[in-house]
CSV table of C-alpha atoms and ligand atoms in Angstrom, one decimal:
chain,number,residue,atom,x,y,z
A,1,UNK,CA,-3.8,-14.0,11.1
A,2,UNK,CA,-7.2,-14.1,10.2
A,3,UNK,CA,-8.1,-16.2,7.0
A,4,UNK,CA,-10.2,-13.7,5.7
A,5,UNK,CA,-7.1,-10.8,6.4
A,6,UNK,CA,-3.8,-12.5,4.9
A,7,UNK,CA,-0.6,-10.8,5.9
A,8,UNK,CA,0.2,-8.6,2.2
A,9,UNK,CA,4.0,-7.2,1.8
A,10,UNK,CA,3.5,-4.9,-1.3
A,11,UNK,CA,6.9,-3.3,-2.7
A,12,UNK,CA,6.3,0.1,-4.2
A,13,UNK,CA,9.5,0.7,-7.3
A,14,UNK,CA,8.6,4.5,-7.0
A,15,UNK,CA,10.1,5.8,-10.1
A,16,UNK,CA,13.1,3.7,-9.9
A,17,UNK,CA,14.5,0.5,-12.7
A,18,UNK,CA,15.1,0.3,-15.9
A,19,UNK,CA,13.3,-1.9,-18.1
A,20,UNK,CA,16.0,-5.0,-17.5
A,21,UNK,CA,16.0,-3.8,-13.8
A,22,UNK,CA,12.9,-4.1,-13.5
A,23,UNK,CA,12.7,-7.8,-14.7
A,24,UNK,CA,15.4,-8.9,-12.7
A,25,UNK,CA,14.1,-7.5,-9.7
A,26,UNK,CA,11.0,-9.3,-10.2
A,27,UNK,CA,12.2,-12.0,-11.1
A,28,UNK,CA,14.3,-12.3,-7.8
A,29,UNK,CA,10.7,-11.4,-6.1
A,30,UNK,CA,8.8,-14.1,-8.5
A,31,UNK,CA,10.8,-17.2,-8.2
A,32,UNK,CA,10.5,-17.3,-4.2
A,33,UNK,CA,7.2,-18.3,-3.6
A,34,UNK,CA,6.6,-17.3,0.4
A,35,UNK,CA,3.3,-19.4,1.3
A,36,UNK,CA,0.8,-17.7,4.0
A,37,UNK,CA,1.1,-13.9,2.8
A,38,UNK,CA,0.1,-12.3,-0.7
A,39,UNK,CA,3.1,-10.2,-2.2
A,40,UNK,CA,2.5,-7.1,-4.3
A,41,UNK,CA,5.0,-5.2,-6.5
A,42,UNK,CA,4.3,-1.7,-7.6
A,43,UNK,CA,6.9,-1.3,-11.0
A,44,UNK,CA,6.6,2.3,-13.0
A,45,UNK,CA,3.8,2.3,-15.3
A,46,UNK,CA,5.8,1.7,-18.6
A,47,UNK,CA,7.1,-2.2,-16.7
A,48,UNK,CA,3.5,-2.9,-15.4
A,49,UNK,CA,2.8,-4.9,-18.8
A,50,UNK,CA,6.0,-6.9,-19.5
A,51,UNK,CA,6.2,-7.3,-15.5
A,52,UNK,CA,2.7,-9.0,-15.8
A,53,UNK,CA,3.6,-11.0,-19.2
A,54,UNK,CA,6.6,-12.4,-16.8
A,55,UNK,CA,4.7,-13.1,-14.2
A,56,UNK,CA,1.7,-15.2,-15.9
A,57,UNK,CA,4.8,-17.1,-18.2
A,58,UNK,CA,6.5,-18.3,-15.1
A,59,UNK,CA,3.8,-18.6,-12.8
A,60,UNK,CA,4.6,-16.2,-10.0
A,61,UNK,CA,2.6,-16.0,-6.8
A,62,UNK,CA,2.8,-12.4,-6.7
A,63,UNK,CA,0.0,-9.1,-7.6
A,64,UNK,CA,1.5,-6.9,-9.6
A,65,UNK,CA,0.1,-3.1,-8.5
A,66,UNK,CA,0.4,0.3,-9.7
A,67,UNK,CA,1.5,3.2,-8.3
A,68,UNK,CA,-1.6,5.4,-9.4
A,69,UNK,CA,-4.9,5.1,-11.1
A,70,UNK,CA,-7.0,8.1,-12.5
A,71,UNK,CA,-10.2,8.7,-10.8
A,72,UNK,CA,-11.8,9.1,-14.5
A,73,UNK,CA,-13.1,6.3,-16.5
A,74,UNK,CA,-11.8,7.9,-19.7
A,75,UNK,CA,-11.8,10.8,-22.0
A,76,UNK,CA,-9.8,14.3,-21.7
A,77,UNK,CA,-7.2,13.6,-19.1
A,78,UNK,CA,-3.7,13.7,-20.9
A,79,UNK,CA,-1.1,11.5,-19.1
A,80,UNK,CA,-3.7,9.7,-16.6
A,81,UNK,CA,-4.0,5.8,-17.0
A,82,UNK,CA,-7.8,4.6,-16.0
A,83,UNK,CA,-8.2,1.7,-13.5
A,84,UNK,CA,-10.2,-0.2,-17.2
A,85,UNK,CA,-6.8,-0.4,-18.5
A,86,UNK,CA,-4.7,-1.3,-15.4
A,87,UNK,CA,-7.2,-4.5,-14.6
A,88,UNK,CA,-6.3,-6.3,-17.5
A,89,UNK,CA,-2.4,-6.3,-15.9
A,90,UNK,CA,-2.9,-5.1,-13.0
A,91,UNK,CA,-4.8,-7.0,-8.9
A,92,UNK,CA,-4.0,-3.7,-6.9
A,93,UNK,CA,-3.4,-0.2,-7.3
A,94,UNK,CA,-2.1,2.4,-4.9
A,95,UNK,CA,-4.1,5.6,-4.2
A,96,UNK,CA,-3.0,8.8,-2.1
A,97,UNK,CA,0.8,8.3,-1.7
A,98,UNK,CA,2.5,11.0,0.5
A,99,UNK,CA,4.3,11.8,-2.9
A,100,UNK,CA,1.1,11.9,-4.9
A,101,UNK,CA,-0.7,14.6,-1.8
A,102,UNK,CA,2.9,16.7,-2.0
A,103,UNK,CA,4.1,16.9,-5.5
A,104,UNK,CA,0.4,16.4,-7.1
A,105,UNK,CA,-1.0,18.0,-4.6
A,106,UNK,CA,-3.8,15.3,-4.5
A,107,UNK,CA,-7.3,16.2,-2.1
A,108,UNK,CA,-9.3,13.3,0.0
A,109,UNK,CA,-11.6,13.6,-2.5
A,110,UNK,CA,-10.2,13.3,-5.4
A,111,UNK,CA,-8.4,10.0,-3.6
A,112,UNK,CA,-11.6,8.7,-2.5
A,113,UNK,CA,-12.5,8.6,-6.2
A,114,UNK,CA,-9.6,7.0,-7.1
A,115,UNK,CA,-10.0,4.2,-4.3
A,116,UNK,CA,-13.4,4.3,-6.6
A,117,UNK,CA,-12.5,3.4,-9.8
A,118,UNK,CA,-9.8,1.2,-8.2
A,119,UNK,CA,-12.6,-0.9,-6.5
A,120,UNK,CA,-14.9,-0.8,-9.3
A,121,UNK,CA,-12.3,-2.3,-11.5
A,122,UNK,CA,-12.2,-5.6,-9.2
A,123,UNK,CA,-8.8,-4.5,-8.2
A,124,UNK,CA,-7.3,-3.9,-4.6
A,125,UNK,CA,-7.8,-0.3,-3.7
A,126,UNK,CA,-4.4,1.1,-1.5
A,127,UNK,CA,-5.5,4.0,0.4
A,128,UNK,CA,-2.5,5.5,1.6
A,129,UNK,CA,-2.8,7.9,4.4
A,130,UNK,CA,-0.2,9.4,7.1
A,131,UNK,CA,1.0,12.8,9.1
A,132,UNK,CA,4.2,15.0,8.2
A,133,UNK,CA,6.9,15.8,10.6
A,134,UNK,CA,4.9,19.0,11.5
A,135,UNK,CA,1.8,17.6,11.9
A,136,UNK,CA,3.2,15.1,14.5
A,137,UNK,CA,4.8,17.6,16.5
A,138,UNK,CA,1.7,19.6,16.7
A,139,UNK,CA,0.3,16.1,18.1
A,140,UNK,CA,-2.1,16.0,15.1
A,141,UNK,CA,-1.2,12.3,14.1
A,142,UNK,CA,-5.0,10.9,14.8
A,143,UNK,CA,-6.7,14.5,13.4
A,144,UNK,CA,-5.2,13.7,10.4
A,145,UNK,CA,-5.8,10.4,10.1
A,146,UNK,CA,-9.2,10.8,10.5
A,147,UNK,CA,-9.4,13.8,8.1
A,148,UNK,CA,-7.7,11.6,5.2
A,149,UNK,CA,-9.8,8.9,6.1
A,150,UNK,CA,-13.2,10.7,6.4
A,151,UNK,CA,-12.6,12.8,3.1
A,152,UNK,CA,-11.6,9.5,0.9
A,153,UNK,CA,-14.8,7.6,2.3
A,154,UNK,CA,-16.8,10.0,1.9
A,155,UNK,CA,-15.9,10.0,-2.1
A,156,UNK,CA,-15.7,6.8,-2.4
A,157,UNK,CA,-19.3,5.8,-1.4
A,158,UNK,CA,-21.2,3.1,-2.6
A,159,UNK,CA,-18.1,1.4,-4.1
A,160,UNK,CA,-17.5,-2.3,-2.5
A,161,UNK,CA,-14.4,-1.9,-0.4
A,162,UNK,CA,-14.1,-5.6,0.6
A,163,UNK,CA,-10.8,-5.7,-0.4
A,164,UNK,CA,-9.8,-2.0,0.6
A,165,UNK,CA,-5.9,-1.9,2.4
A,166,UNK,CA,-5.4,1.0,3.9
A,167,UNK,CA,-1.2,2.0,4.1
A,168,UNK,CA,-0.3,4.0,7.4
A,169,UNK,CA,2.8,5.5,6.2
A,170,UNK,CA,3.8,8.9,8.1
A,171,UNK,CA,5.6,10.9,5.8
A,172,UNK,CA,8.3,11.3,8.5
A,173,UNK,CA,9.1,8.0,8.4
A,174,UNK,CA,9.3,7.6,4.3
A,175,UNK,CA,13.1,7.2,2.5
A,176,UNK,CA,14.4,8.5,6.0
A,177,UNK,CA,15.9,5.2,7.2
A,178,UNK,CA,13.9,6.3,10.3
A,179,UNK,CA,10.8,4.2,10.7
A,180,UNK,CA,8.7,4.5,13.3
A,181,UNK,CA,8.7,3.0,16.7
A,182,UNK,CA,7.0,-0.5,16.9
A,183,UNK,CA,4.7,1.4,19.5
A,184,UNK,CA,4.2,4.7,17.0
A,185,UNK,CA,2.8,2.0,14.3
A,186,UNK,CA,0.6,0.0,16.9
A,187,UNK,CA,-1.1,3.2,18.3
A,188,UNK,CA,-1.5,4.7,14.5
A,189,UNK,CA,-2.7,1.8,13.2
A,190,UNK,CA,-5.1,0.7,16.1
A,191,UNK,CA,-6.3,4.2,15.6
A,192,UNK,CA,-6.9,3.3,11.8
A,193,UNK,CA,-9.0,0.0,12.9
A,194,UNK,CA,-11.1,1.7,15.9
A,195,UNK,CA,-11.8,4.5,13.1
A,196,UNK,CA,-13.2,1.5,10.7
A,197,UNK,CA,-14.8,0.0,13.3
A,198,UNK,CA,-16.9,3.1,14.3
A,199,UNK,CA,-17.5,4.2,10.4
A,200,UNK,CA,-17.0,1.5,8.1
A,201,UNK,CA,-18.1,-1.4,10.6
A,202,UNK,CA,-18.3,-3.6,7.4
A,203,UNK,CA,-15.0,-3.5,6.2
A,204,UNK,CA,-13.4,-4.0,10.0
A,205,UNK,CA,-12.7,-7.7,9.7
A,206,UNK,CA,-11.4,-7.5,5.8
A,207,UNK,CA,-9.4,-4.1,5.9
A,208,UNK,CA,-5.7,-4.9,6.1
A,209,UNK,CA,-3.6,-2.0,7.3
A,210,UNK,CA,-0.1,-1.4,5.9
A,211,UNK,CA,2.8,0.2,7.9
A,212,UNK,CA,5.1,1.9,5.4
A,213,UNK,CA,8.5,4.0,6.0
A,214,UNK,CA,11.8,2.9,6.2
A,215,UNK,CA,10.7,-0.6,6.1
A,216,UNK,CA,13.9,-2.9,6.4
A,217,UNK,CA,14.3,-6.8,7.2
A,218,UNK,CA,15.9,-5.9,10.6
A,219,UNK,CA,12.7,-4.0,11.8
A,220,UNK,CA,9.9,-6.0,9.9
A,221,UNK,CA,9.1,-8.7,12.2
A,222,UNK,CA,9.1,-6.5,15.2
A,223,UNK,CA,6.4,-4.2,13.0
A,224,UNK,CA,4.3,-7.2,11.5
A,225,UNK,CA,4.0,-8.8,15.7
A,226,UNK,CA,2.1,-5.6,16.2
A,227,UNK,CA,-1.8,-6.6,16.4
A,228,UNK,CA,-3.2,-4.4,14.0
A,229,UNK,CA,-0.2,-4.2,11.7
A,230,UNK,CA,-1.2,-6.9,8.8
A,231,UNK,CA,2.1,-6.0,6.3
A,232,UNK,CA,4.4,-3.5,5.1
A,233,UNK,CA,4.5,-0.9,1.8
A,234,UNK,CA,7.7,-0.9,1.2
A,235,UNK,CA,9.7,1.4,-0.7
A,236,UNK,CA,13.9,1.3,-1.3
A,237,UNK,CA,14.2,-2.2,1.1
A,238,UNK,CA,11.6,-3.5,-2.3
A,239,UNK,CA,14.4,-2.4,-4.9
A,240,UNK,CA,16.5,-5.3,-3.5
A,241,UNK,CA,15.4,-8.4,-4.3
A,242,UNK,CA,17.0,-10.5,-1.1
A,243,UNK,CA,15.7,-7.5,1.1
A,244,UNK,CA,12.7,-7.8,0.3
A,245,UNK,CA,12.1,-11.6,0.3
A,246,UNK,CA,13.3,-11.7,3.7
A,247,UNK,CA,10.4,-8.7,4.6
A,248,UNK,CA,8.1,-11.4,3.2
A,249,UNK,CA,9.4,-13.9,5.4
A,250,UNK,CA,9.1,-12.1,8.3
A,251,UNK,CA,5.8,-11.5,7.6
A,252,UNK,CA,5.2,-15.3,6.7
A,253,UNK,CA,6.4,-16.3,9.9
A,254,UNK,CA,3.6,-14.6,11.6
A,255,UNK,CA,1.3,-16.0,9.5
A,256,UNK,CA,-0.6,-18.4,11.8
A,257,UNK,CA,-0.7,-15.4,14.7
A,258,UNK,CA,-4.0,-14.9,16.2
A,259,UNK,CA,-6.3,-12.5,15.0
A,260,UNK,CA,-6.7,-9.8,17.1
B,301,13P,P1,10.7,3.7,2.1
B,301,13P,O1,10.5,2.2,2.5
B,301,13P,O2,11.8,3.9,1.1
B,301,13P,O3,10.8,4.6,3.3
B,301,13P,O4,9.3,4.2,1.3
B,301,13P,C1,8.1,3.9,1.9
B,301,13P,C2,7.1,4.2,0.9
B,301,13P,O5,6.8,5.3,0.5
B,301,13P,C3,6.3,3.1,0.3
B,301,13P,O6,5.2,3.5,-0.4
């Protein structure tokens, strides 16, 4: 693992926990401290604040993310949250989730602007990008890779992406206890790093790429020994407390891998 590119398992809550839930949970995530990686959890929006307050009273090594972040600094947008008021709680943020592009019917662009004000706030930017079922079978995997990558670059310009993670997670593959093949993720995400290298040649030593869907702790280490695989998004395997933490030490046992 490359110092400068530390393994990162981030859990994303969806819209799941209540508010006792939700400090159990990360509590159970909080009082393991896995050395070697960075942890992020993603709780609904209403926890991110007494998640945080936890966090800082008890000294947990973990980033506490959210879900979403508006693309607008502030003004007229009813129901959006801006990345100024997610910073003060918030080290990450995720932008472009396969449920955000279906049932918000999200663009590139209007992702790349959220990756944007993500980055601009100091926080860590998560571009999520990844194919459907259809889009695979029509053998469009790398097409639309490099479409969802292109479009949110393109709007994002100018802003410092040093810390930019970019989450490979085909929407195939997410809630479907059906991850993809060790293979699948290594091509998809070696795709992802060739396509940094040739356009953002910059941010090809820093980028960390994410494999999410169906993450479990019988299939993470297999994942995370993939070269270009440097953690895991995980979704219903992060709503367990003892599934995740032993996702994070699969990852953690990597840790001193070579970089490739
Ligand atoms: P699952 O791990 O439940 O497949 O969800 C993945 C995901 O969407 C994480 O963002």
């Amino acid at each position: 693992m490359s110092p400068e590119r530390p393994m990162l398992v981030a859990g994303n809550w969806k819209m799941n926990t209540s508010l006792d839930e939700a400090l159990v949970l990360a509590a159970g995530v909080g009082n393991l401290t896995v050395s070697g990686i960075e942890t992020a959890i993603c709780p609904p929006f209403p926890w991110l604040v007494p998640v945080a307050r936890a966090g800082r009273e008890h000294g947990w090594q973990i980033v506490v993310g959210a879900q979403d972040c508006s693309a607008h600094g502030n003004g007229a947008y009813t129901g959006e949250t801006s990345a100024a008021m997610l910073q003060p709680w918030c080290g990450m943020a995720l932008a472009g989730h396969s449920e955000r592009r279906r049932y918000h019917h999200e663009s590139d662009a209007l992702i790349g602007e959220k990756v944007r004000s993500i980055a601009g706030a100091g926080m860590i930017p998560v571009l999520c990008i990844g194919e459907t079922q259809e889009e695979r079978d029509a053998d469009q995997t790398e097409t639309v890779l490099e479409r969802q990558l292109g479009g949110a670059f393109r709007a994002a310009q100018g802003a410092d992406l040093n810390k930019l993670v970019v989450a490979y997670e085909p929407v195939w593959a997410i809630g479907t206890g059906q991850a993809a093949t060790v293979q699948d993720a290594a091509a998809a995400t070696a795709f992802i790093r060739g396509w940094l290298r040739q356009h953002a040649t910059s941010l090809v030593g820093t980028t960390r790429i994410l494999y999410g869907g169906s993450v479990t702790p019988d299939n993470a280490a297999g994942l995370f020994a993939q070269p270009d695989v440097d953690g895991a998004l995980v979704g219903g395997a992060s709503l367990k407390a003892a599934d995740f933490n032993r996702i994070r030490e699969a990852a953690a046992a990597l840790a001193t891998r070579e970089i490739s």
